[in-house]
Every structure is written in structure tokens, then in C-alpha cells.
PDB file of C-alpha atoms in Angstrom:
ATOM      1  CA  MET A 974     130.035 -48.305  95.766  1.00  0.00           C
ATOM      2  CA  GLU A 975     130.493 -52.037  95.112  1.00  0.00           C
ATOM      3  CA  SER A 976     130.408 -52.822  98.832  1.00  0.00           C
ATOM      4  CA  TRP A 977     127.033 -51.054  99.146  1.00  0.00           C
ATOM      5  CA  VAL A 978     125.635 -53.045  96.250  1.00  0.00           C
ATOM      6  CA  SER A 979     126.897 -56.289  97.797  1.00  0.00           C
ATOM      7  CA  LYS A 980     125.394 -55.479 101.183  1.00  0.00           C
ATOM      8  CA  SER A 981     122.031 -54.658  99.598  1.00  0.00           C
ATOM      9  CA  SER A 982     121.702 -58.115  97.964  1.00  0.00           C
ATOM     10  CA  LEU A 983     121.419 -56.433  94.566  1.00  0.00           C
ATOM     11  CA  SER A 984     124.788 -57.622  93.275  1.00  0.00           C
ATOM     12  CA  SER A 985     123.040 -59.987  90.852  1.00  0.00           C
ATOM     13  CA  LEU A 986     121.838 -56.898  88.955  1.00  0.00           C
ATOM     14  CA  GLN A 987     125.421 -56.328  87.848  1.00  0.00           C
ATOM     15  CA  ARG A 988     125.228 -59.566  85.850  1.00  0.00           C
ATOM     16  CA  THR A 989     122.028 -58.697  84.006  1.00  0.00           C
ATOM     17  CA  SER A 990     121.869 -57.359  80.494  1.00  0.00           C
ATOM     18  CA  LEU A 991     120.217 -54.105  81.517  1.00  0.00           C
ATOM     19  CA  ASN A 992     122.548 -52.192  79.212  1.00  0.00           C
ATOM     20  CA  LYS A 993     120.884 -53.920  76.237  1.00  0.00           C
ATOM     21  CA  ILE A 994     117.348 -52.680  76.816  1.00  0.00           C
ATOM     22  CA  ASP A 995     115.102 -52.355  73.771  1.00  0.00           C
ATOM     23  CA  THR A 996     113.721 -48.855  74.323  1.00  0.00           C
ATOM     24  CA  ASN A 997     110.928 -49.383  71.780  1.00  0.00           C
ATOM     25  CA  LEU A 998     109.766 -52.460  73.686  1.00  0.00           C
ATOM     26  CA  VAL A 999     109.838 -50.571  76.983  1.00  0.00           C
ATOM     27  CA  SER A1000     107.868 -47.703  75.389  1.00  0.00           C
ATOM     28  CA  ALA A1001     105.243 -50.148  74.131  1.00  0.00           C
ATOM     29  CA  PHE A1002     104.798 -51.551  77.634  1.00  0.00           C
ATOM     30  CA  VAL A1003     104.642 -48.068  79.171  1.00  0.00           C
ATOM     31  CA  GLU A1004     101.862 -47.097  76.756  1.00  0.00           C
ATOM     32  CA  ARG A1005      99.846 -50.186  77.737  1.00  0.00           C
ATOM     33  CA  TRP A1006     100.249 -49.747  81.531  1.00  0.00           C
ATOM     34  CA  HIS A1007      97.169 -48.620  83.442  1.00  0.00           C
ATOM     35  CA  LEU A1008      98.051 -47.176  86.832  1.00  0.00           C
ATOM     36  CA  GLU A1009      94.487 -47.491  88.124  1.00  0.00           C
ATOM     37  CA  THR A1010      94.464 -51.289  87.804  1.00  0.00           C
ATOM     38  CA  SER A1011      98.213 -52.041  87.848  1.00  0.00           C
ATOM     39  CA  LEU A1012      97.793 -54.077  84.668  1.00  0.00           C
ATOM     40  CA  PHE A1013      99.119 -54.058  81.140  1.00  0.00           C
ATOM     41  CA  TYR A1014      96.341 -54.064  78.525  1.00  0.00           C
ATOM     42  CA  MET A1015      97.628 -56.159  75.642  1.00  0.00           C
ATOM     43  CA  PRO A1016      95.885 -57.099  72.358  1.00  0.00           C
ATOM     44  CA  PHE A1017      95.374 -60.617  73.767  1.00  0.00           C
ATOM     45  CA  GLY A1018      94.033 -59.452  77.154  1.00  0.00           C
ATOM     46  CA  GLU A1019      95.165 -58.133  80.516  1.00  0.00           C
ATOM     47  CA  MET A1020      98.572 -58.985  81.940  1.00  0.00           C
ATOM     48  CA  SER A1021     100.171 -58.287  85.308  1.00  0.00           C
ATOM     49  CA  ILE A1022     103.688 -58.636  86.634  1.00  0.00           C
ATOM     50  CA  THR A1023     104.377 -60.247  89.980  1.00  0.00           C
ATOM     51  CA  LEU A1024     107.233 -60.086  92.437  1.00  0.00           C
ATOM     52  CA  ASP A1025     108.165 -63.603  91.347  1.00  0.00           C
ATOM     53  CA  ASP A1026     108.353 -62.423  87.709  1.00  0.00           C
ATOM     54  CA  VAL A1027     110.756 -59.643  88.665  1.00  0.00           C
ATOM     55  CA  SER A1028     112.816 -62.053  90.744  1.00  0.00           C
ATOM     56  CA  CYS A1029     113.117 -64.507  87.851  1.00  0.00           C
ATOM     57  CA  LEU A1030     113.888 -61.870  85.222  1.00  0.00           C
ATOM     58  CA  LEU A1031     116.468 -59.949  87.250  1.00  0.00           C
ATOM     59  CA  HIS A1032     117.766 -62.874  89.326  1.00  0.00           C
ATOM     60  CA  LEU A1033     117.009 -61.055  92.561  1.00  0.00           C
ATOM     61  CA  PRO A1034     116.555 -63.055  95.749  1.00  0.00           C
ATOM     62  CA  ILE A1035     113.265 -62.687  97.612  1.00  0.00           C
ATOM     63  CA  ARG A1036     113.893 -62.865 101.329  1.00  0.00           C
ATOM     64  CA  GLY A1037     111.854 -62.159 104.410  1.00  0.00           C
ATOM     65  CA  ILE A1038     108.150 -62.355 105.038  1.00  0.00           C
ATOM     66  CA  PHE A1039     105.486 -60.762 102.891  1.00  0.00           C
ATOM     67  CA  TRP A1040     103.475 -57.943 104.382  1.00  0.00           C
ATOM     68  CA  SER A1041      99.787 -58.625 104.843  1.00  0.00           C
ATOM     69  CA  PRO A1042      97.348 -56.027 106.072  1.00  0.00           C
ATOM     70  CA  GLN A1043      95.657 -56.686 109.393  1.00  0.00           C
ATOM     71  CA  ASP A1044      91.986 -57.504 109.529  1.00  0.00           C
ATOM     72  CA  VAL A1045      89.888 -54.400 110.083  1.00  0.00           C
ATOM     73  CA  THR A1046      86.578 -54.351 111.922  1.00  0.00           C
ATOM     74  CA  GLU A1047      83.596 -52.415 110.594  1.00  0.00           C
ATOM     75  CA  GLU A1048      84.056 -49.887 113.395  1.00  0.00           C
ATOM     76  CA  VAL A1049      87.676 -49.258 112.434  1.00  0.00           C
ATOM     77  CA  ALA A1050      86.717 -48.983 108.740  1.00  0.00           C
ATOM     78  CA  VAL A1051      84.151 -46.314 109.641  1.00  0.00           C
ATOM     79  CA  GLU A1052      86.676 -44.471 111.810  1.00  0.00           C
ATOM     80  CA  LEU A1053      89.285 -44.505 109.029  1.00  0.00           C
ATOM     81  CA  ALA A1054      86.770 -43.254 106.465  1.00  0.00           C
ATOM     82  CA  VAL A1055      85.761 -40.376 108.734  1.00  0.00           C
ATOM     83  CA  ASP A1056      89.379 -39.461 109.579  1.00  0.00           C
ATOM     84  CA  TYR A1057      90.974 -39.830 106.165  1.00  0.00           C
ATOM     85  CA  LEU A1058      88.175 -39.332 103.665  1.00  0.00           C
ATOM     86  CA  GLY A1059      86.352 -36.577 105.510  1.00  0.00           C
ATOM     87  CA  VAL A1060      82.927 -38.210 105.280  1.00  0.00           C
ATOM     88  CA  SER A1061      80.349 -38.052 108.046  1.00  0.00           C
ATOM     89  CA  GLN A1062      79.983 -40.842 110.595  1.00  0.00           C
ATOM     90  CA  GLY A1063      76.525 -41.752 109.276  1.00  0.00           C
ATOM     91  CA  GLU A1064      77.633 -41.807 105.650  1.00  0.00           C
ATOM     92  CA  ALA A1065      80.629 -43.984 106.505  1.00  0.00           C
ATOM     93  CA  GLN A1066      78.501 -46.434 108.515  1.00  0.00           C
ATOM     94  CA  SER A1067      75.930 -46.680 105.750  1.00  0.00           C
ATOM     95  CA  HIS A1068      78.571 -47.243 103.100  1.00  0.00           C
ATOM     96  CA  VAL A1069      80.478 -49.872 105.105  1.00  0.00           C
ATOM     97  CA  ARG A1070      77.210 -51.745 105.791  1.00  0.00           C
ATOM     98  CA  SER A1071      76.297 -51.663 102.083  1.00  0.00           C
ATOM     99  CA  CYS A1072      79.692 -53.229 101.276  1.00  0.00           C
ATOM    100  CA  ARG A1073      78.865 -56.068 103.708  1.00  0.00           C
ATOM    101  CA  GLY A1074      82.039 -55.931 105.720  1.00  0.00           C
ATOM    102  CA  SER A1075      84.918 -53.740 106.706  1.00  0.00           C
ATOM    103  CA  TYR A1076      85.357 -52.333 103.197  1.00  0.00           C
ATOM    104  CA  TYR A1077      84.987 -48.891 101.725  1.00  0.00           C
ATOM    105  CA  LYS A1078      84.556 -48.793  97.990  1.00  0.00           C
ATOM    106  CA  LEU A1079      86.026 -45.649  96.470  1.00  0.00           C
ATOM    107  CA  GLU A1080      84.260 -44.408  93.362  1.00  0.00           C
TER     108      GLU A1080
END
């Protein structure tokens, strides 16, 4: 098992204090998490957690390149909306034009 952990670059997790987790604190954060926005809603405002935050807290290395979505043309946005959302071609074209670009706002 240790060799798998070493090969996965997660060996630094063995040195963390994850066995000393304050379950009440974790519960408080879980209650304030909003899946729709990926934010914590705190008494002082909204708060998010980034990959860099996780890296710093757990001492995990971040390696490789970040994934970025490719640019999508209006035509491709319409095609995707028709294929995956089941809307008509005309409705998709109208909606993409109203968003002024290759976007599709889900409501």
C-alpha cells in the first residue's frame, strides 16, 4: 500500500494531522456549502476554496498543466444545446444570440 501512495505523489498526506479533525468545524462548513455556486456562505460573506488552498493546507504538490476549455463558436454552442439539452434549433439559436456569444445560460 505504501508504494502505491508514494507513486501517486500523495505521500505528504501521511504527514498531515488528518486524524485530528474537528468534526464540529467540518459540520459547520458542510452546512454553509452551496453546491449550486461552489461557495461557502459565511456570516461575513461568501468564501471559496481554491486548488492552491488545498495544496497549501495538505502540502500536496500541484504538477502538470491546468485544463482550460476550448473556445466554442456560436454554431457549436447551438449544436450542443440541441444535442444535449433537447431544445429546438431555432430556440437554441435565439438563446445563444441573446447571450451575445457562444454561451447558453441555464435557468
